[in-house]
Every structure is written in C-alpha cells, then in structure tokens.
mmCIF file of C-alpha atoms in Angstrom:
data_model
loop_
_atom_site.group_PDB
_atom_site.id
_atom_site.type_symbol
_atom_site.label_atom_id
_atom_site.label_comp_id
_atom_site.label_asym_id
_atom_site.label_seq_id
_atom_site.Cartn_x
_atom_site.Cartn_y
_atom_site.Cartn_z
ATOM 1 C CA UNK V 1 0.369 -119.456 -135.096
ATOM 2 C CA UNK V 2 0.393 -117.892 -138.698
ATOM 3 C CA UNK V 3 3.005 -118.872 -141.343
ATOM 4 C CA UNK V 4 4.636 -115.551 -141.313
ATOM 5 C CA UNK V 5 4.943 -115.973 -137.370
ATOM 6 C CA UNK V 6 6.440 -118.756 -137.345
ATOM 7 C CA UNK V 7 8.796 -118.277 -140.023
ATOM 8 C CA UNK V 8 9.906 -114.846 -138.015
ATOM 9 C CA UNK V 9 10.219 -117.117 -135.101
ATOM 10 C CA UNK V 10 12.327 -119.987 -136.939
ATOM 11 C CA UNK V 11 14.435 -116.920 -138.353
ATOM 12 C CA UNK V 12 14.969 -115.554 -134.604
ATOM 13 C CA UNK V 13 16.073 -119.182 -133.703
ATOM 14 C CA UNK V 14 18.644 -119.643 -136.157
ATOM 15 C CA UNK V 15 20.552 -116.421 -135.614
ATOM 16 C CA UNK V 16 20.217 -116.928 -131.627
ATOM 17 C CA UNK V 17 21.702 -120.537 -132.473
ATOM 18 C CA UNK V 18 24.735 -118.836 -135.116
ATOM 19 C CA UNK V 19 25.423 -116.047 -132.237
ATOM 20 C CA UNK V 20 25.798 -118.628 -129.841
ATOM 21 C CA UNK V 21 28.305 -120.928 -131.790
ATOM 22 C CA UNK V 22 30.158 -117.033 -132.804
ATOM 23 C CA UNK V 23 30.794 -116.299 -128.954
ATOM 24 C CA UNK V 24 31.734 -120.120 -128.595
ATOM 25 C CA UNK V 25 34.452 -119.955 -131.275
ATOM 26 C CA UNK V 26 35.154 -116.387 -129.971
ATOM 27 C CA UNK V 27 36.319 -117.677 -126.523
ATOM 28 C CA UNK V 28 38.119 -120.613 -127.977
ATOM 29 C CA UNK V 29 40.636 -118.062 -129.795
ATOM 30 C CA UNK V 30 40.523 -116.247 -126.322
ATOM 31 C CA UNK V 31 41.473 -119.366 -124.274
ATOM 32 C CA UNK V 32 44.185 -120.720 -126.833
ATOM 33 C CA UNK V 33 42.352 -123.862 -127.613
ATOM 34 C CA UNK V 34 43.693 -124.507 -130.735
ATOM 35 C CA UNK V 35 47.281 -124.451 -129.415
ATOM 36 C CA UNK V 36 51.054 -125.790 -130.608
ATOM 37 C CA UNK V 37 51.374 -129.632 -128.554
ATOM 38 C CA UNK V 38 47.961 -130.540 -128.020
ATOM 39 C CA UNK V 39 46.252 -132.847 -130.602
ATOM 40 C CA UNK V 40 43.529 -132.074 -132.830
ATOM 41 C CA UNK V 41 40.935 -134.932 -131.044
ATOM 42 C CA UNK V 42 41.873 -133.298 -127.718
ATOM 43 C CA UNK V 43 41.574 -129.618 -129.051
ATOM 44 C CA UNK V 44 37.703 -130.716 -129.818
ATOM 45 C CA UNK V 45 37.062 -132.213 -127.391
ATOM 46 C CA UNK V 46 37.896 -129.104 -124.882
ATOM 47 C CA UNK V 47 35.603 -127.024 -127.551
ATOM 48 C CA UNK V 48 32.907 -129.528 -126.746
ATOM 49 C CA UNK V 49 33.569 -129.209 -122.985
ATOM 50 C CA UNK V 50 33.270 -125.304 -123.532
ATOM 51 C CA UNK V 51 30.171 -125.411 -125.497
ATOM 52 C CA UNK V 52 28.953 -127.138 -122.556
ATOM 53 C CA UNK V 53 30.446 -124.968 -120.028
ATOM 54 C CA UNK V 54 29.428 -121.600 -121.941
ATOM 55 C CA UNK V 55 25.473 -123.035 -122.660
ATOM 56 C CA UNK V 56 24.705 -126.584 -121.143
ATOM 57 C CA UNK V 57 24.606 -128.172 -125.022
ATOM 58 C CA UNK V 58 25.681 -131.678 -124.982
ATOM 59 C CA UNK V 59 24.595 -132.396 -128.438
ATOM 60 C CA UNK V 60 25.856 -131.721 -131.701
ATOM 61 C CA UNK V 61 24.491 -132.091 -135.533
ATOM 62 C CA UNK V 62 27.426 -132.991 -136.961
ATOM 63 C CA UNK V 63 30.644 -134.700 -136.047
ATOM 64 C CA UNK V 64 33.179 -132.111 -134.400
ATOM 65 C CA UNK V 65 36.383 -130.970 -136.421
ATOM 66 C CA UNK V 66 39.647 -129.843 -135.591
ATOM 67 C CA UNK V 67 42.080 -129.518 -138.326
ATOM 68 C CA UNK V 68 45.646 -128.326 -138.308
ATOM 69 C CA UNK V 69 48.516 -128.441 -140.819
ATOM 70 C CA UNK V 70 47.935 -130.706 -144.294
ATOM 71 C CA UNK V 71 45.251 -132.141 -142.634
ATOM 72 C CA UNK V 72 43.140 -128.891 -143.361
ATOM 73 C CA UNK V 73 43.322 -129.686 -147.084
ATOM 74 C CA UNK V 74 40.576 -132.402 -146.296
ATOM 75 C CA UNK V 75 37.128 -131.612 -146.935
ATOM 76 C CA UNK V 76 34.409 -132.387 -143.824
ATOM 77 C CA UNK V 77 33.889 -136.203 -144.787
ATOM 78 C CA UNK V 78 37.284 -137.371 -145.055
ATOM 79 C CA UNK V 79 38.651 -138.812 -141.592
ATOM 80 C CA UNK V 80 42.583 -137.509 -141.286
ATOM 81 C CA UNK V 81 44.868 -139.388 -138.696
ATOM 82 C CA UNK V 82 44.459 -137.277 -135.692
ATOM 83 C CA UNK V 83 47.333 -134.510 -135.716
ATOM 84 C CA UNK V 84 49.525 -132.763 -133.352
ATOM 85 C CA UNK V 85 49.342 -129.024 -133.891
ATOM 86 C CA UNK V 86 52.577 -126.922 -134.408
ATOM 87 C CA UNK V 87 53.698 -123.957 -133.660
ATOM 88 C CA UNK V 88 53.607 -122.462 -137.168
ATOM 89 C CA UNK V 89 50.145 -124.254 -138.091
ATOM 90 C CA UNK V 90 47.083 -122.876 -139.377
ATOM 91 C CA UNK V 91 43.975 -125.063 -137.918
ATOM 92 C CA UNK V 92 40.311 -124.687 -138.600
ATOM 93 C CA UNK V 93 37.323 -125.776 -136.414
ATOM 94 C CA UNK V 94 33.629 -126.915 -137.552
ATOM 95 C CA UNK V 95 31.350 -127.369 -134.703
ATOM 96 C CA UNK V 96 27.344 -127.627 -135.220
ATOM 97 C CA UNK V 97 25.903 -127.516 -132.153
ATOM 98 C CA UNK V 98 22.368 -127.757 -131.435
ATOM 99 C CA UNK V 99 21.042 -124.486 -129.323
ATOM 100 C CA UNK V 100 17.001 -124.587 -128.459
ATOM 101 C CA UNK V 101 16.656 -127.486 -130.941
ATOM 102 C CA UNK V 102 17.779 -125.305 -133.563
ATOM 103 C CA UNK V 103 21.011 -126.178 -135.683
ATOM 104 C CA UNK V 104 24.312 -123.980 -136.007
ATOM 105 C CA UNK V 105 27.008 -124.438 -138.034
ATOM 106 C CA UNK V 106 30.119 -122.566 -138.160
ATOM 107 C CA UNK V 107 33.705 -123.016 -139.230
ATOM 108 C CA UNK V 108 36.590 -120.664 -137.934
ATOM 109 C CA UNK V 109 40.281 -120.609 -138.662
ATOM 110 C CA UNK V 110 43.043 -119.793 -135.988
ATOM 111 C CA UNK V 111 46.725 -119.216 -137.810
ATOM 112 C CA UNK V 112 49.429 -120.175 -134.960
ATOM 113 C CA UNK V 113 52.819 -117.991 -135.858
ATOM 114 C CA UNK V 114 53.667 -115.263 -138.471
ATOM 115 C CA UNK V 115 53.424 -117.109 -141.449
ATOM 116 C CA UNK V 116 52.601 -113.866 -143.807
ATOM 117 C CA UNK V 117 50.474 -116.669 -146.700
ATOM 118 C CA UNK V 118 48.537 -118.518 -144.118
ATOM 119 C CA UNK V 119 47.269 -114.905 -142.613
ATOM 120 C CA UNK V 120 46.314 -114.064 -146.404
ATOM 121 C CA UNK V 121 44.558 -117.333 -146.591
ATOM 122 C CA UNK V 122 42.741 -116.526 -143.299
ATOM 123 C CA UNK V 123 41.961 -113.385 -143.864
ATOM 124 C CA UNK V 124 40.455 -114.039 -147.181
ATOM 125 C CA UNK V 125 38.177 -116.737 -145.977
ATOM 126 C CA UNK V 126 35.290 -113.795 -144.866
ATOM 127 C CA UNK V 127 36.264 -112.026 -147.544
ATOM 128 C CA UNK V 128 35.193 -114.708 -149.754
ATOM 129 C CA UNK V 129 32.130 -115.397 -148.102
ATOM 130 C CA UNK V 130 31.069 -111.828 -147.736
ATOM 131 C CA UNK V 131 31.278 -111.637 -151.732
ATOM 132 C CA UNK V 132 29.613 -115.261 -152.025
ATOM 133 C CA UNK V 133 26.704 -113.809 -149.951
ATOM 134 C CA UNK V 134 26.445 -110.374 -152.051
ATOM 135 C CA UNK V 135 26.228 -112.323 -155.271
ATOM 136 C CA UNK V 136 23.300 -114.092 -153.443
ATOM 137 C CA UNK V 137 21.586 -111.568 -152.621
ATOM 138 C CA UNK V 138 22.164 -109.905 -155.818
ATOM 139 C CA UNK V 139 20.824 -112.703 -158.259
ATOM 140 C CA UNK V 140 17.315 -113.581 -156.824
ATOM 141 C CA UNK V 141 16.773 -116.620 -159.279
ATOM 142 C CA UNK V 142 20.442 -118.093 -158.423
ATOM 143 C CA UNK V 143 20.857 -122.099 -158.324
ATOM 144 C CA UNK V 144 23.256 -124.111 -156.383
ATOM 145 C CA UNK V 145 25.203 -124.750 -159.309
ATOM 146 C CA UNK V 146 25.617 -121.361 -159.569
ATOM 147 C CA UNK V 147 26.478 -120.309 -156.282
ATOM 148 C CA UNK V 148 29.053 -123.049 -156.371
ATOM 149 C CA UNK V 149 30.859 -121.866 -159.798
ATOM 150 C CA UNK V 150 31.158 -118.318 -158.422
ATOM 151 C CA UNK V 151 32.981 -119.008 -154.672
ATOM 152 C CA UNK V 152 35.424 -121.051 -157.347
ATOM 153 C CA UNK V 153 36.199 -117.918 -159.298
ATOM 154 C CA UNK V 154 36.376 -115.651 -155.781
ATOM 155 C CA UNK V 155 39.037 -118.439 -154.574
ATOM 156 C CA UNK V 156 40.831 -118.402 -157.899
ATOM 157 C CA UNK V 157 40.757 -114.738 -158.051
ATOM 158 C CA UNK V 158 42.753 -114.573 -154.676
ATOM 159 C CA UNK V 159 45.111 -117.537 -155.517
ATOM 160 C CA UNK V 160 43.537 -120.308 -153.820
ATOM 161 C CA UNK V 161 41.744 -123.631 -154.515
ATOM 162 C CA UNK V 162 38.136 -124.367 -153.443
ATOM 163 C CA UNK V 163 38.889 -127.643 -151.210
ATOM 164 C CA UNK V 164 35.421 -129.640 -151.761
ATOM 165 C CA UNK V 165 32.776 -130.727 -153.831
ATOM 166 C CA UNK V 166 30.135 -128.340 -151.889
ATOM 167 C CA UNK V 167 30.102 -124.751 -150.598
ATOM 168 C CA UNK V 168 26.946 -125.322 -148.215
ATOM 169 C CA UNK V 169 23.524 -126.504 -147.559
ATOM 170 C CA UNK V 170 20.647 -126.273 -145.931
ATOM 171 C CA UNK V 171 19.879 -125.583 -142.271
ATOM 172 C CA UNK V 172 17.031 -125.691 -139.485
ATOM 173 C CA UNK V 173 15.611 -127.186 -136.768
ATOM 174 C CA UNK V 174 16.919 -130.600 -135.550
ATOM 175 C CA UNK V 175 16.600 -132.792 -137.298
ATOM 176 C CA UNK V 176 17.305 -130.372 -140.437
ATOM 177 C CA UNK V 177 15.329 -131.189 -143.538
ATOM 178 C CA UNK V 178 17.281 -134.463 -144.207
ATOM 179 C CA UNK V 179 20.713 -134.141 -146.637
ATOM 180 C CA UNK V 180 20.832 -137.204 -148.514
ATOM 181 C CA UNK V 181 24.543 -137.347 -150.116
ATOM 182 C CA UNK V 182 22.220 -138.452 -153.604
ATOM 183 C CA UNK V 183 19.876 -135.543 -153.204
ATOM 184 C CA UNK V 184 21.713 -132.478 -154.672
ATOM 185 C CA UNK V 185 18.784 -130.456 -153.776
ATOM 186 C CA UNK V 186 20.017 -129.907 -150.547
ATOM 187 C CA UNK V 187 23.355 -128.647 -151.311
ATOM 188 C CA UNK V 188 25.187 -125.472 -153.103
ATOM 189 C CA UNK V 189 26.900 -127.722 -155.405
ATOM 190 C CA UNK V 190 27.583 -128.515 -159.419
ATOM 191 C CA UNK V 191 24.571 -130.686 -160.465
ATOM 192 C CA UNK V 192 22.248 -128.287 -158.184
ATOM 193 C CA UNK V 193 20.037 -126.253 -160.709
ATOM 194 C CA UNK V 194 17.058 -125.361 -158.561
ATOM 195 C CA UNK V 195 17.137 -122.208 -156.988
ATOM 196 C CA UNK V 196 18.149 -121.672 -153.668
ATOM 197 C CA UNK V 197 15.020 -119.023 -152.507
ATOM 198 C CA UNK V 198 11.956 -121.414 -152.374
ATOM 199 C CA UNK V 199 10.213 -123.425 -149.457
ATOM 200 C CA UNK V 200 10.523 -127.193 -148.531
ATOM 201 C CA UNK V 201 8.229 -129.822 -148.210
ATOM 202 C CA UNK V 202 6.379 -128.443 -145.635
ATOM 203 C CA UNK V 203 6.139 -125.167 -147.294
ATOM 204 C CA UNK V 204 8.905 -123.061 -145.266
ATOM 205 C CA UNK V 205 10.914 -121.022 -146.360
ATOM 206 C CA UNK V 206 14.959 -123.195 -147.387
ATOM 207 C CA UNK V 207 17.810 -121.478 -145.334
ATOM 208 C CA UNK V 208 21.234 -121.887 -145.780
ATOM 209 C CA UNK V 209 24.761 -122.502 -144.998
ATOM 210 C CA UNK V 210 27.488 -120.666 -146.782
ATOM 211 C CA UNK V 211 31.125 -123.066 -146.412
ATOM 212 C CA UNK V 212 34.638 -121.365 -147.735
ATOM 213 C CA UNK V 213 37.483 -123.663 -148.097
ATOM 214 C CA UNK V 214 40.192 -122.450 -149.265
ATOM 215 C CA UNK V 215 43.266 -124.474 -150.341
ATOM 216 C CA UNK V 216 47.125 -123.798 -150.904
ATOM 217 C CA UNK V 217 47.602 -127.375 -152.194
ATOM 218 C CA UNK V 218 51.441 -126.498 -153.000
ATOM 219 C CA UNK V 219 52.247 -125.130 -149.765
ATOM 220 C CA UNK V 220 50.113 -128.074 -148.023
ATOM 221 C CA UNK V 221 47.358 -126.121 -145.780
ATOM 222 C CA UNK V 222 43.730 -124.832 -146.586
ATOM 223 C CA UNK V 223 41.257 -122.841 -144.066
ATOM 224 C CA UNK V 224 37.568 -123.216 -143.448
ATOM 225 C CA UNK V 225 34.663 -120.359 -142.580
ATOM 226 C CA UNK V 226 31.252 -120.932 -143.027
ATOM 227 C CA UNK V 227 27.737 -119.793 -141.431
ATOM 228 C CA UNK V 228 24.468 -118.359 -142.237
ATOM 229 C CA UNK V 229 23.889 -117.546 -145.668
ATOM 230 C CA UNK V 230 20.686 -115.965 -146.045
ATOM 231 C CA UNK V 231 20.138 -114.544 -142.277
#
C-alpha cells in the first residue's frame, strides 16, 4: 500500500471511530443517562455498558469521565470524589473508546434543568470549538502554543475561563503515538512551538484532538466538548 493510501485509509478510520463515539453520546442524551439521583461512577459505567451494547467495544484509551456539578471545574487528570447528580446540574462526559483499533475521543455536556447560564455555557462549548478549528485552518504554520492562547481569548470573549493546562492532542491508532506528560510536542499547549501540520516519527501525517473547557469558577460549574480537529 502507498503512503497516500494509507493515510486516506487512517483518515477513513478516525472519522468512522469519532461517528461512532457521536451516535454513542447521542443515545446517552436519548436514554437519560446522565440523570438527577444516580452517581457519576454509575452514570459511566452504564455509558460503558452502552458502548458495548451499541458496538461490542470493551476497551477504552482513556479512563471514562462523568462529571456533574463543581466537580466539572476539574480538568481530565484530577480524580473528584464521585458525585451524585442533581436535578439542576450541568454534567459532562469524556469517553475514548477504541473502534477497529482506532482511537476516539469525545467530550459532551448534558445541562439537567433551566438554568438560563449553564445553557449559555453549553451552548458555547461548539461554538468555541468551531472558531478554534477555523483559526486552524486559517493559519497553516500555527503552533500549539498558539492554538492554546487563542481558545483562551474565545473563552474570555464569551465570559468564561479555559479550565486546563491543554486544549488537545494528538490522536490515532491504538496505541496513539505515545503522550508523555514531559513531551509538549504532543499537546496544544503553552510551551508547544512546533507546528501542529507535520508528520510523526514514522512519517504520517499528526492528527488531532480539539478539547473546550469552559469554566464559571464563581458560579462553581464548567462544561467539556472536544473531538476531531483536523478531520
């Protein structure tokens, strides 16, 4: 096979993989996973049990998240007690499950109740992506560092905080080209200054994740969306 076949293929593979984890997270607003009473641990767990249902995938990238109230004002590595969610919450879920041994990873948010700021906050969260993503693709040489500075203005121009020290990083097949937490390389983040459009060390082309986490630190609740950047 030819490098520009297999790239097209790797390409197919990763959007087959995001599509499935979009009609996942689809059916769990459908069902009413992420539901007032049940805890967060038990909420993921039934998304795990529905990723299985829905495709037969038992395995997963990275650990699985369900957030809800202050506790979605932690950023992915931090461990929060495990939460009961309320009727008035907002909750966010970050599931990478592994489809064909290629890697997705999205975040969704879910607001419970009528709260008029936490359905600003959610409805921003594409909105901040989608302007994250034209800036990308408008700014061919554009570093991580970069990247990074601008979904801080976009939050800040809306009225949130960003919630954590990254806004993304690279994708693939399983086992993804490995993220060191010392190699900044691999993330959109301050420090980052290579650019993001250039091929890794086996000469493929870098893909990436886009991750918007927006915070209301006063009010004490953030929300989460992330997928495909560059596909």
């Amino acid at each position: 096979m030819d490098a520009a076949t297999a790239e097209a293929l790797r390409v197919e593979r990763l959007v087959a993989a995001q599509a499935n984890a979009e009609a996942l997270f689809a059916e769990v607003g459908r069902r009413g996973i992420i539901r007032a009473g049940v805890a967060e641990r038990q909420a993921s767990q039934e998304i795990r049990d529905l990723a299985n249902e829905l495709f037969g995938t038992t395995r997963h990238w990275h650990k699985r998240i369900v957030r809800a109230g202050p506790n979605t004002l932690q950023p992915y590595r931090e461990n929060p007690p495990d939460r009961i969610i309320e009727a008035d919450d907002i909750a966010f879920a970050d599931f990478g499950p592994i489809f064909a041994e290629f890697e997705a990873d999205l975040g969704r948010t879910y607001v419970l109740g009528e709260d008029p700021i936490k359905h600003r906050l959610a409805a921003d969260l594409p909105q901040v992506f989608a302007a994250g993503r034209a800036f990308f693709a408008e700014h061919p040489e554009l570093t991580g560092a970069e990247l990074y500075a601008e979904i801080g203005r976009l939050a800040r121009e809306r009225g949130w905080t960003f919630g954590n020290d990254h806004c993304g990083h690279l994708v693939g097949e399983f086992p993804h080209e490995k993220i060191d937490g010392a190699d900044i390389e691999s993330y959109i983040a301050p420090g980052n200054t290579t650019p993001m459009r250039r091929t890794d060390r086996l000469g493929r082309r870098c893909h990436w994740i886009l991750e918007i986490h927006l915070v209301d630190a006063e009010r004490g609740f953030g929300g989460f969306y992330e997928q495909l950047l560059d596909l």
